[in-house]
CSV table of C-alpha atoms in Angstrom, one decimal:
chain,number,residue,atom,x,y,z
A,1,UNK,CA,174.8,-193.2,122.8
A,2,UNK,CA,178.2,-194.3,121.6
A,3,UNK,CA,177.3,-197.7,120.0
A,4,UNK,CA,175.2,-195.7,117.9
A,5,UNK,CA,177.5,-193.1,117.1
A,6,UNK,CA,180.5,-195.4,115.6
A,7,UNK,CA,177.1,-197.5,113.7
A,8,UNK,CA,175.8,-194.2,112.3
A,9,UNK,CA,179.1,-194.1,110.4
A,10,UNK,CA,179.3,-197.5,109.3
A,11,UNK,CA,175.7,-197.1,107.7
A,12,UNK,CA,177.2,-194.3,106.3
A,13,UNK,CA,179.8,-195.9,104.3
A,14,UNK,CA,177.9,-198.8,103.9
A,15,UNK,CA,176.5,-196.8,101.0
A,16,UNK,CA,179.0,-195.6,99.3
A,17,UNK,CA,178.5,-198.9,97.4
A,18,UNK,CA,174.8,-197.9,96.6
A,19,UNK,CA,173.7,-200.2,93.4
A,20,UNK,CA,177.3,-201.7,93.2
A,21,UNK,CA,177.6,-205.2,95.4
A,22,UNK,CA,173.7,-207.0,93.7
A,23,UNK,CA,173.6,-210.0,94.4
A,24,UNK,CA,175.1,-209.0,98.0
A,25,UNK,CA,173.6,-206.3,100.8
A,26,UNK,CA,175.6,-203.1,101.4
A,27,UNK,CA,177.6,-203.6,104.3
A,28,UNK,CA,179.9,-201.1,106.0
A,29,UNK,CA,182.2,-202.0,109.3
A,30,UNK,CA,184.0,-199.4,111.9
A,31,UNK,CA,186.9,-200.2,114.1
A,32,UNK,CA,186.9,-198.4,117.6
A,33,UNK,CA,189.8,-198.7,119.9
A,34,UNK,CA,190.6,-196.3,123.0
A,35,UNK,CA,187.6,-194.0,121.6
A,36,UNK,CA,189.6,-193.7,118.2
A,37,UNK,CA,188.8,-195.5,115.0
A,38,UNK,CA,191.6,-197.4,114.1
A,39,UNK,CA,189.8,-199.0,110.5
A,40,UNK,CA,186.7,-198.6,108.1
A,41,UNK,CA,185.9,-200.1,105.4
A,42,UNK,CA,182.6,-201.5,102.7
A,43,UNK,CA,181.8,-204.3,100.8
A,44,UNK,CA,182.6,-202.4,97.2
A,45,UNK,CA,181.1,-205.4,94.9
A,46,UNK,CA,180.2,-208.7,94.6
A,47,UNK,CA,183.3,-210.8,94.7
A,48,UNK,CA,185.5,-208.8,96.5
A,49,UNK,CA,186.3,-208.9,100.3
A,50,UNK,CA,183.7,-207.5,102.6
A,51,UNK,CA,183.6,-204.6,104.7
A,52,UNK,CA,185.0,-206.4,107.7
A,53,UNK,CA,188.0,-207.8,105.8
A,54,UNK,CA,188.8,-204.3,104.6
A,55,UNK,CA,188.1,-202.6,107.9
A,56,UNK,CA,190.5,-205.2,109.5
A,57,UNK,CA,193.0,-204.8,106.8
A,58,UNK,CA,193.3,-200.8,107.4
A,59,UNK,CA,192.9,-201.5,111.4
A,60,UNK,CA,196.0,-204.2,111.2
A,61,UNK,CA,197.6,-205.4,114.8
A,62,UNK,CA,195.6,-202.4,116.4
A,63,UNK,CA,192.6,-204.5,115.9
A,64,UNK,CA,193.6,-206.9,119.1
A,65,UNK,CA,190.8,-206.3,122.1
A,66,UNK,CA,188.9,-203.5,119.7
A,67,UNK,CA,185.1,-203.1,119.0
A,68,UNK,CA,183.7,-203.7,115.3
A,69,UNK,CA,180.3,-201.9,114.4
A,70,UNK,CA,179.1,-204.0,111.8
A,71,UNK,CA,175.8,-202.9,109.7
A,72,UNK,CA,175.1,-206.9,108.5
A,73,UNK,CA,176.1,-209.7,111.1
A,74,UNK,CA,179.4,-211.1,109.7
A,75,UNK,CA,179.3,-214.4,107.4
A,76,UNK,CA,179.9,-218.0,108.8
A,77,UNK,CA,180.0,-219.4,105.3
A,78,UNK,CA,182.5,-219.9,102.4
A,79,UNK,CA,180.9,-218.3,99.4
A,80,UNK,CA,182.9,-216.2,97.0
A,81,UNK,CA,185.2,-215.2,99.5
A,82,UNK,CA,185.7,-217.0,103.0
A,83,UNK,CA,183.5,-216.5,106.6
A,84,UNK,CA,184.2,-212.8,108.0
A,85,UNK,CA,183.3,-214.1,111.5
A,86,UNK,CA,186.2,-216.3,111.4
A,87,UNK,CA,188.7,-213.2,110.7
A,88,UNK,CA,187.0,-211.6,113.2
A,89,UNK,CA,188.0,-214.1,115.6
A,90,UNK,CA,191.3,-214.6,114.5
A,91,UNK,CA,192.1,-210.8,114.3
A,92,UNK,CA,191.4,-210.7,118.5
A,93,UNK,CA,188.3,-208.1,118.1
A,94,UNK,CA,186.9,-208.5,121.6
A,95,UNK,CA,183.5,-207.2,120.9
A,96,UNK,CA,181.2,-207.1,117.7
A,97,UNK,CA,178.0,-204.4,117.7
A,98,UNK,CA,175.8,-205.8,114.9
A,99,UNK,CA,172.8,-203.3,113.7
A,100,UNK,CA,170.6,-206.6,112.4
A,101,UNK,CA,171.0,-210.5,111.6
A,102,UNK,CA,171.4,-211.6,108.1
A,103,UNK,CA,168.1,-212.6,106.2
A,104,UNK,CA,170.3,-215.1,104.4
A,105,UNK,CA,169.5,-218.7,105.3
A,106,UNK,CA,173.1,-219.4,105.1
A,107,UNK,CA,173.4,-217.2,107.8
A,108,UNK,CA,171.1,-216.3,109.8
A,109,UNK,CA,172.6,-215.8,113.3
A,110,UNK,CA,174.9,-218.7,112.8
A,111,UNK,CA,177.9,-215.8,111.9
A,112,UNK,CA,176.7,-214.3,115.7
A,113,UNK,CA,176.7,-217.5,117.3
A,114,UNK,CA,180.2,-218.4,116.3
A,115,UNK,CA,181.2,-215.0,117.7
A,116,UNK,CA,179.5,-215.7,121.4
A,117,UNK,CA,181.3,-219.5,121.1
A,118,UNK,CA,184.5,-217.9,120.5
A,119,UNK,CA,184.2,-215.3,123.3
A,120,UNK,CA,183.6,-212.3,121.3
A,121,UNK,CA,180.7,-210.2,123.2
A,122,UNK,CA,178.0,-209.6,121.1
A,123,UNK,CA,175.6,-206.7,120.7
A,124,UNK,CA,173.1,-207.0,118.5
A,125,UNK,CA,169.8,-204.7,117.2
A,126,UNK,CA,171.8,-201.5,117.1
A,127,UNK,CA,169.7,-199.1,114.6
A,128,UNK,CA,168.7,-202.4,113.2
A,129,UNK,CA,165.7,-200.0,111.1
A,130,UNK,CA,168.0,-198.3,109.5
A,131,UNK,CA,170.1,-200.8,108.5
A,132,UNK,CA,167.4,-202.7,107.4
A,133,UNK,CA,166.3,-199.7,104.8
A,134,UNK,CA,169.7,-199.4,103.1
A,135,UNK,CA,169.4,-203.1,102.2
A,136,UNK,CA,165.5,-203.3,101.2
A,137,UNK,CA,166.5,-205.0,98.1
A,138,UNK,CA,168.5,-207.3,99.6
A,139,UNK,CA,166.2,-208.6,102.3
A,140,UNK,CA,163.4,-209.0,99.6
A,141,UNK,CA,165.5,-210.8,97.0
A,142,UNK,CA,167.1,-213.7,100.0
A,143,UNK,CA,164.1,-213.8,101.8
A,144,UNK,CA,161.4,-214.2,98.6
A,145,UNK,CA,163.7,-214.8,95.9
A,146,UNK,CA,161.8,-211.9,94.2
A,147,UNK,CA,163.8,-208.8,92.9
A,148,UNK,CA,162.7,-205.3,94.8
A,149,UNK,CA,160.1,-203.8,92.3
A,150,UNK,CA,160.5,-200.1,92.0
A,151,UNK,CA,157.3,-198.2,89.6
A,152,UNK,CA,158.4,-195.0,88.6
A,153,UNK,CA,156.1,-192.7,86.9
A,154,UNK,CA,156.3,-188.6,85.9
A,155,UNK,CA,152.7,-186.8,85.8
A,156,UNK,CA,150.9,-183.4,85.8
A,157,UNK,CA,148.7,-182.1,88.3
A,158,UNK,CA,145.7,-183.8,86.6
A,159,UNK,CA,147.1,-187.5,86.3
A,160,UNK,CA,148.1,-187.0,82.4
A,161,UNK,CA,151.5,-188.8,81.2
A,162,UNK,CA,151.2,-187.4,77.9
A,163,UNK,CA,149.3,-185.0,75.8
A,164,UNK,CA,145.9,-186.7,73.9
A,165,UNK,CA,148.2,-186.7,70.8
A,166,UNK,CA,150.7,-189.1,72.5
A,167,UNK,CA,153.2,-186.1,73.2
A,168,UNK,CA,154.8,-186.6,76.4
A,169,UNK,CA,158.2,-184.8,76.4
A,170,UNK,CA,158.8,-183.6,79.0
A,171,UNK,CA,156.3,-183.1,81.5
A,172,UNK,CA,158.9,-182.7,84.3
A,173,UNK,CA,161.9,-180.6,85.1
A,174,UNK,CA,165.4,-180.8,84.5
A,175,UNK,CA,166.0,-182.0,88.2
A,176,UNK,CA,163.6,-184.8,87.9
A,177,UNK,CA,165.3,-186.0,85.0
A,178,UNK,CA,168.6,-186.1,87.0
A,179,UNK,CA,166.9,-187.3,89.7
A,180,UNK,CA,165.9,-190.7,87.5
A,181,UNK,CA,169.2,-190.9,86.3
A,182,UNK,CA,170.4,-191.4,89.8
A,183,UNK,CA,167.6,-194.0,90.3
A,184,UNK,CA,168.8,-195.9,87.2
A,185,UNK,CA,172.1,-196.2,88.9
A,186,UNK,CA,170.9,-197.6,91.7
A,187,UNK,CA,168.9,-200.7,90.7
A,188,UNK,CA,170.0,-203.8,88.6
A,189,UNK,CA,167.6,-204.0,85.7
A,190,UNK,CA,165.3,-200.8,84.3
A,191,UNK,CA,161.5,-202.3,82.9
A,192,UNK,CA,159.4,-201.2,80.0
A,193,UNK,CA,156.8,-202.5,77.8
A,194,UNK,CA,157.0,-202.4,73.8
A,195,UNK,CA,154.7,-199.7,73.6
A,196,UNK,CA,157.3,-197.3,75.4
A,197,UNK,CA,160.2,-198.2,73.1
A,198,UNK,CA,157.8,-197.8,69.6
A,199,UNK,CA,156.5,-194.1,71.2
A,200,UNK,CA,160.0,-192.5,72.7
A,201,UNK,CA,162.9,-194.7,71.5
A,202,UNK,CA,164.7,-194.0,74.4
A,203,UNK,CA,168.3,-195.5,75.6
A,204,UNK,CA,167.4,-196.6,79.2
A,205,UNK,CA,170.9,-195.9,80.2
A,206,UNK,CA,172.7,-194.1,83.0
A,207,UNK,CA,173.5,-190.5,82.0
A,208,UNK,CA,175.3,-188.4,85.3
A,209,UNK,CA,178.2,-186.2,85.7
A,210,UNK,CA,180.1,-189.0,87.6
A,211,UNK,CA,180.5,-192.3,85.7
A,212,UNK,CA,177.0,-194.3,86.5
A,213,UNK,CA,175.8,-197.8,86.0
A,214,UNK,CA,173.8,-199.2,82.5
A,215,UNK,CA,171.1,-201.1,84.1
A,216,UNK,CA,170.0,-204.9,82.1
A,217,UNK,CA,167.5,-203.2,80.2
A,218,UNK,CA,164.5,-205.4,80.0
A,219,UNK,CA,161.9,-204.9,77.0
A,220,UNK,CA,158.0,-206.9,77.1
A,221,UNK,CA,157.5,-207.5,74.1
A,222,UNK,CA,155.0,-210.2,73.1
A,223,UNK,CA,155.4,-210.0,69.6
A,224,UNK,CA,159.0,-209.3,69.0
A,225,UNK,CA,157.7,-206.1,67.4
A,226,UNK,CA,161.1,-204.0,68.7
A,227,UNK,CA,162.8,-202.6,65.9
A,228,UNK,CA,166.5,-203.5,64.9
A,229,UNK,CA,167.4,-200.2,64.7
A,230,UNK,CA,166.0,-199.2,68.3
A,231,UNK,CA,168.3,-197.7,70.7
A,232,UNK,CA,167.8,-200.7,73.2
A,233,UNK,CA,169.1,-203.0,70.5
A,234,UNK,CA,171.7,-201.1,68.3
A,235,UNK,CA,173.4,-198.6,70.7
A,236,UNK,CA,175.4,-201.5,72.8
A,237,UNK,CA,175.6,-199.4,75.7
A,238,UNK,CA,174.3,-202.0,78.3
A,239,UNK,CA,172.8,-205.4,78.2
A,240,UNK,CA,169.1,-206.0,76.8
A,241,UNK,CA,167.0,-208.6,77.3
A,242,UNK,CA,163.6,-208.8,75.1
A,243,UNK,CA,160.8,-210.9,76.7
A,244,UNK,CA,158.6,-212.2,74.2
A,245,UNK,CA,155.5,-215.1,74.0
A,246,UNK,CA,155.3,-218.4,72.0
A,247,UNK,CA,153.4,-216.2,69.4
A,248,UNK,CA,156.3,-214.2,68.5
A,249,UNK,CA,157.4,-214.7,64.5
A,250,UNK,CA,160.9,-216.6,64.9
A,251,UNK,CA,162.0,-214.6,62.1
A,252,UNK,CA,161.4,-211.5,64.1
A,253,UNK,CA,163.3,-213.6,67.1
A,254,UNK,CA,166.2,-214.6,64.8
A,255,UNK,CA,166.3,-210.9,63.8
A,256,UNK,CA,167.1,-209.8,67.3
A,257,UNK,CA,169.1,-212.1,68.5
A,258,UNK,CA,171.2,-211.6,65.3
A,259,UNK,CA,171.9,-207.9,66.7
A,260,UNK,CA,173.2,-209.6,70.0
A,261,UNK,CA,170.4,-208.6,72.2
A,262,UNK,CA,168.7,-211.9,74.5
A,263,UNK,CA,165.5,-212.8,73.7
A,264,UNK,CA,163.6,-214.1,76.5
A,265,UNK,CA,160.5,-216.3,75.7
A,266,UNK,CA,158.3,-215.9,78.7
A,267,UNK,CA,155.5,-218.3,80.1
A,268,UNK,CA,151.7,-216.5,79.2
A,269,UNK,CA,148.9,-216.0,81.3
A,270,UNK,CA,145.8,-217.6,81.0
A,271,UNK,CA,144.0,-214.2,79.9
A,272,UNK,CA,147.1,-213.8,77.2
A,273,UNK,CA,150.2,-211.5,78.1
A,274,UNK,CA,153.6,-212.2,79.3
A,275,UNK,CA,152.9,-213.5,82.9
A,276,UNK,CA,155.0,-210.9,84.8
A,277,UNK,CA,155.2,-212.8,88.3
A,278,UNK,CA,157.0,-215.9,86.9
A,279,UNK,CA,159.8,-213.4,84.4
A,280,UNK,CA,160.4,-211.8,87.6
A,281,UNK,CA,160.7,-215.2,89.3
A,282,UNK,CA,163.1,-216.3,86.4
A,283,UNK,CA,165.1,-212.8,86.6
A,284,UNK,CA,165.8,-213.2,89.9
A,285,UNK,CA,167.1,-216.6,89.2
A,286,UNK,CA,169.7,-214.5,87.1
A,287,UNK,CA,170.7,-213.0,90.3
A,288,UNK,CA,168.9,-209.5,89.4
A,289,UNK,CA,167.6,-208.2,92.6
A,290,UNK,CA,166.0,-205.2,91.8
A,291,UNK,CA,164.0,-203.9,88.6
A,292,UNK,CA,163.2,-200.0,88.2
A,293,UNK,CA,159.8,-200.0,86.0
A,294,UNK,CA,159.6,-197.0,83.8
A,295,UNK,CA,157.0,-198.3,81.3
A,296,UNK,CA,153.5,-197.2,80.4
A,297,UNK,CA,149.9,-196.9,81.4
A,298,UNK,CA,149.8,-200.9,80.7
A,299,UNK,CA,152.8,-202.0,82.3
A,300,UNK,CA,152.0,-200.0,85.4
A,301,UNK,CA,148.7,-201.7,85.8
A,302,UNK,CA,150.1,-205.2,85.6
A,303,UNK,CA,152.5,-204.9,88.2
A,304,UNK,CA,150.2,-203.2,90.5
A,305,UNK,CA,147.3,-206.1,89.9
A,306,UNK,CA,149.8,-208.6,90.3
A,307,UNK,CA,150.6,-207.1,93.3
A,308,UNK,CA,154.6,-206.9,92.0
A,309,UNK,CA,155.1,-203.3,93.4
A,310,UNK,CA,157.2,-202.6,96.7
A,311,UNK,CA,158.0,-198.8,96.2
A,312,UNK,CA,156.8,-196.0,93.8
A,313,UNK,CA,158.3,-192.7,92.7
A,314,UNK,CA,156.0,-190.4,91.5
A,315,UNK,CA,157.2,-187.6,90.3
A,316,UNK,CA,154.6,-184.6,90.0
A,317,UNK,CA,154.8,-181.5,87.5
A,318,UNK,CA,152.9,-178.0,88.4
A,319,UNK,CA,151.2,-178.4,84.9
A,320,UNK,CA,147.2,-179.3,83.7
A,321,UNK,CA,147.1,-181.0,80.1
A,322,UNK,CA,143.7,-181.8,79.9
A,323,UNK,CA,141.8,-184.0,77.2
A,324,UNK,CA,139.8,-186.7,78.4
A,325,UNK,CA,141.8,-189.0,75.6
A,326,UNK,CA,145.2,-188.3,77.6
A,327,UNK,CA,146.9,-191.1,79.3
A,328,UNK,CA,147.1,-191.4,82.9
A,329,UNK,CA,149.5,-193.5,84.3
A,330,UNK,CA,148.0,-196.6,85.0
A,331,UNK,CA,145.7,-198.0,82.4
A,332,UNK,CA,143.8,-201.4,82.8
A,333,UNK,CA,140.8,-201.8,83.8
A,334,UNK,CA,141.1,-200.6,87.2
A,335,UNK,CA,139.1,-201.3,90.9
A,336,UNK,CA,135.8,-201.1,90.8
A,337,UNK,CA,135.1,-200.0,94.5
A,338,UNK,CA,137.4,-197.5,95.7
A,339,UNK,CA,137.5,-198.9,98.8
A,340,UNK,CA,139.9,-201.4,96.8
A,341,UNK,CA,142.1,-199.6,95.5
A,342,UNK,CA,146.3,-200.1,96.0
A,343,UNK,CA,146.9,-198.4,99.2
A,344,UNK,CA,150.3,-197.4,100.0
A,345,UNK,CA,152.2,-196.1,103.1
A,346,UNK,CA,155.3,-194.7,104.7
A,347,UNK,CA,155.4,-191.5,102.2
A,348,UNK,CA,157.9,-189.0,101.8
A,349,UNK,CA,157.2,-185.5,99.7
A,350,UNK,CA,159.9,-184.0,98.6
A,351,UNK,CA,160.5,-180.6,96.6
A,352,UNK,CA,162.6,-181.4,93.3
A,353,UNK,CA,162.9,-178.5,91.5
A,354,UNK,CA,159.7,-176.9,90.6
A,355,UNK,CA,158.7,-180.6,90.7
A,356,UNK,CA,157.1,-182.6,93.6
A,357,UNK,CA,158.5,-186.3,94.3
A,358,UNK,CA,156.2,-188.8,96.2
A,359,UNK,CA,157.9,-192.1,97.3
A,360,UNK,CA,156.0,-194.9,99.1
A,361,UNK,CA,155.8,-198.2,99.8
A,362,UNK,CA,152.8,-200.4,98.7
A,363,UNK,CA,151.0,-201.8,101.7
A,364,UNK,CA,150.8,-205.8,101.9
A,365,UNK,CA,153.7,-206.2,99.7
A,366,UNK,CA,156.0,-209.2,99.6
A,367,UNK,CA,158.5,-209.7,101.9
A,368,UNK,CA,156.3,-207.1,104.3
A,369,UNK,CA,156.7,-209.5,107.8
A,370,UNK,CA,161.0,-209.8,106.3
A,371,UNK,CA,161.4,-206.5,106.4
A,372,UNK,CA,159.5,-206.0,110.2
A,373,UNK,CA,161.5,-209.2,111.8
A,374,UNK,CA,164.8,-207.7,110.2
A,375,UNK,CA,163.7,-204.0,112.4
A,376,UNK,CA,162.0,-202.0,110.2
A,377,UNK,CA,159.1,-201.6,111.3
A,378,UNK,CA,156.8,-201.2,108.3
């Protein structure tokens, strides 16, 4: 089918911007006249003109009586730049193919509607699924105003994250290593707990070939316990925030905030511990869409109890450890029934290296019904 020809390549570019236009979905338009495209373009960041601007820009006069293949209906609003429908109009495109509405209340069909009242012909719901899927963060973050919660965790073959002594590097290959690189680059904000930071020091940046992106990274910390001379804190390769309770020392939080980190004090649950729902609340108030959590057994747990998870990675080494005092990686106090235990769905396996990848989502997430009305059906 030709509509779905020309809207296969506009999902393709659509991601050349992968982890580059938060707060904003991934968009990618094509230009068709007389079988020929005649313009492409992507929303490259935040800010900057959207795919249907550049795709009009490339297409020029040509652009009178052609088809657009647009992955996001186009904008009806003024935000940071004005309403694409509106140059759409005014550039004589005669008809729009749109792969799925905007989530976006400010939105919403109103950017189709203006089309249809102007004349345009209108196509709507073309591979609306996988449109959808390129833009999972950005459906959960309008339609929740919750960031897209990614748990990434590396084990052996028997569940162990680390050796009974604490020993944990590196259970996986070189390629899944890379692999979580790439992953880093991809989401807004990287996630780990204190305990992570005392045991591995690590930097929690982006580390590829090609020039990636430095996540926020984003410390819980209760007790302000990081050290000044951490990597997180001293290196000032990318932003850090460190979430801490009322309970912190303020000498400690003085300390920190002397060495130009943020320190984030964070609203406490009634059994004690940073109360993760509402930080993520308040992070996506910052405009961070998406967190990649690469903590601990604890942190893990949390997120999973609290029902915070929307995808895993689990990344699976042909190895056995052993030792009933090793870590697996999800502590707490786990289900008691295993009839209720998290259930996930939709998994892929994939070969990475000598290393096995699992990604999933969890089942009855947030945002589950957003992502099926959107046309992915989940």
């Amino acid at each position: 089918m030709v509509d779905e020809q020309y809207m296969r390549q506009a999902l393709l570019i659509a991601q050349h911007a992968i982890g580059r236009t938060s707060p904003n979905p991934m968009v990618g338009a094509v230009i068709v006249r007389d079988g020929r495209v005649i313009g492409q373009g992507w929303h490259r960041q935040a800010g900057t003109p959207h795919a249907e601007i550049n795709a009009l820009a490339q297409a020029g006069d040509l652009a009178q009586g052609a088809t657009m293949y647009v992955t996001l209906e186009p904008c009806s609003h003024y935000g940071r730049t004005p309403p694409c429908a509106d140059a759409v109009i005014a550039a004589g495109i005669k008809k729009v193919v749109v792969a799925m509405k905007d989530p976006n209340p400010l939105v919403a069909g109103r950017g189709i509607k203006k089309l249809r009242e102007a004349g345009v012909e209108v196509v709507e719901d073309v591979l609306a699924a996988q449109a959808a899927t390129i833009n999972e963060i950005f459906i959960k973050y309008i339609s929740t105003q919750m960031p897209f919660v990614v748990l990434k965790s590396a084990m052996s073959l028997d569940g162990k994250i680390a050796a009974h002594t604490g020993h944990s590097q590196w259970i996986t290959g070189t390629k899944s290593r890379e692999r979580v690189q790439e992953l880093r680059d991809c989401y807004d904000a990287i996630l780990v707990g204190i305990g992570t930071v005392l045991a591995d020091n690590p930097s929690l940046t982006t580390r590829l070939s090609y020039r990636g992106k430095n996540p926020i990274r984003i410390i819980v910390d209760s007790m302000a316990r990081t050290p000044l001379d951490a990597h997180v804190v001293a290196d000032g390769l990318a932003s850090t925030i460190i979430v801490v309770t009322h309970d912190a020392p303020k000498d400690r939080i003085n300390a920190l905030c002397a060495c130009g980190v943020e320190v984030l004090v964070a609203k406490v649950k009634k059994q004690g511990g940073v109360d993760l729902r509402q930080l993520f609340k308040d992070l996506a108030g910052r405009s961070i869409t998406s967190i990649l959590i690469e903590g601990g057994a604890s942190i893990n747990a949390s997120v999973l109890e609290e029902n915070l998870v929307d995808k895993i990675y689990w990344f699976i080494a042909p190895k056995i450890i052993g030792g009933q005092g090793a870590l697996g990686p999800v502590g707490g106090q786990g289900v008691t029934d295993v009839n209720h235990a998290h259930l996930f769905e939709d998994m892929n396996i994939e070969p990475i290296g000598q290393d096995i990848l699992i990604s999933a989502y969890m089942r009855n997430r947030e945002g589950r019904d957003v992502y099926r009305s959107c046309g992915r059906i989940r």
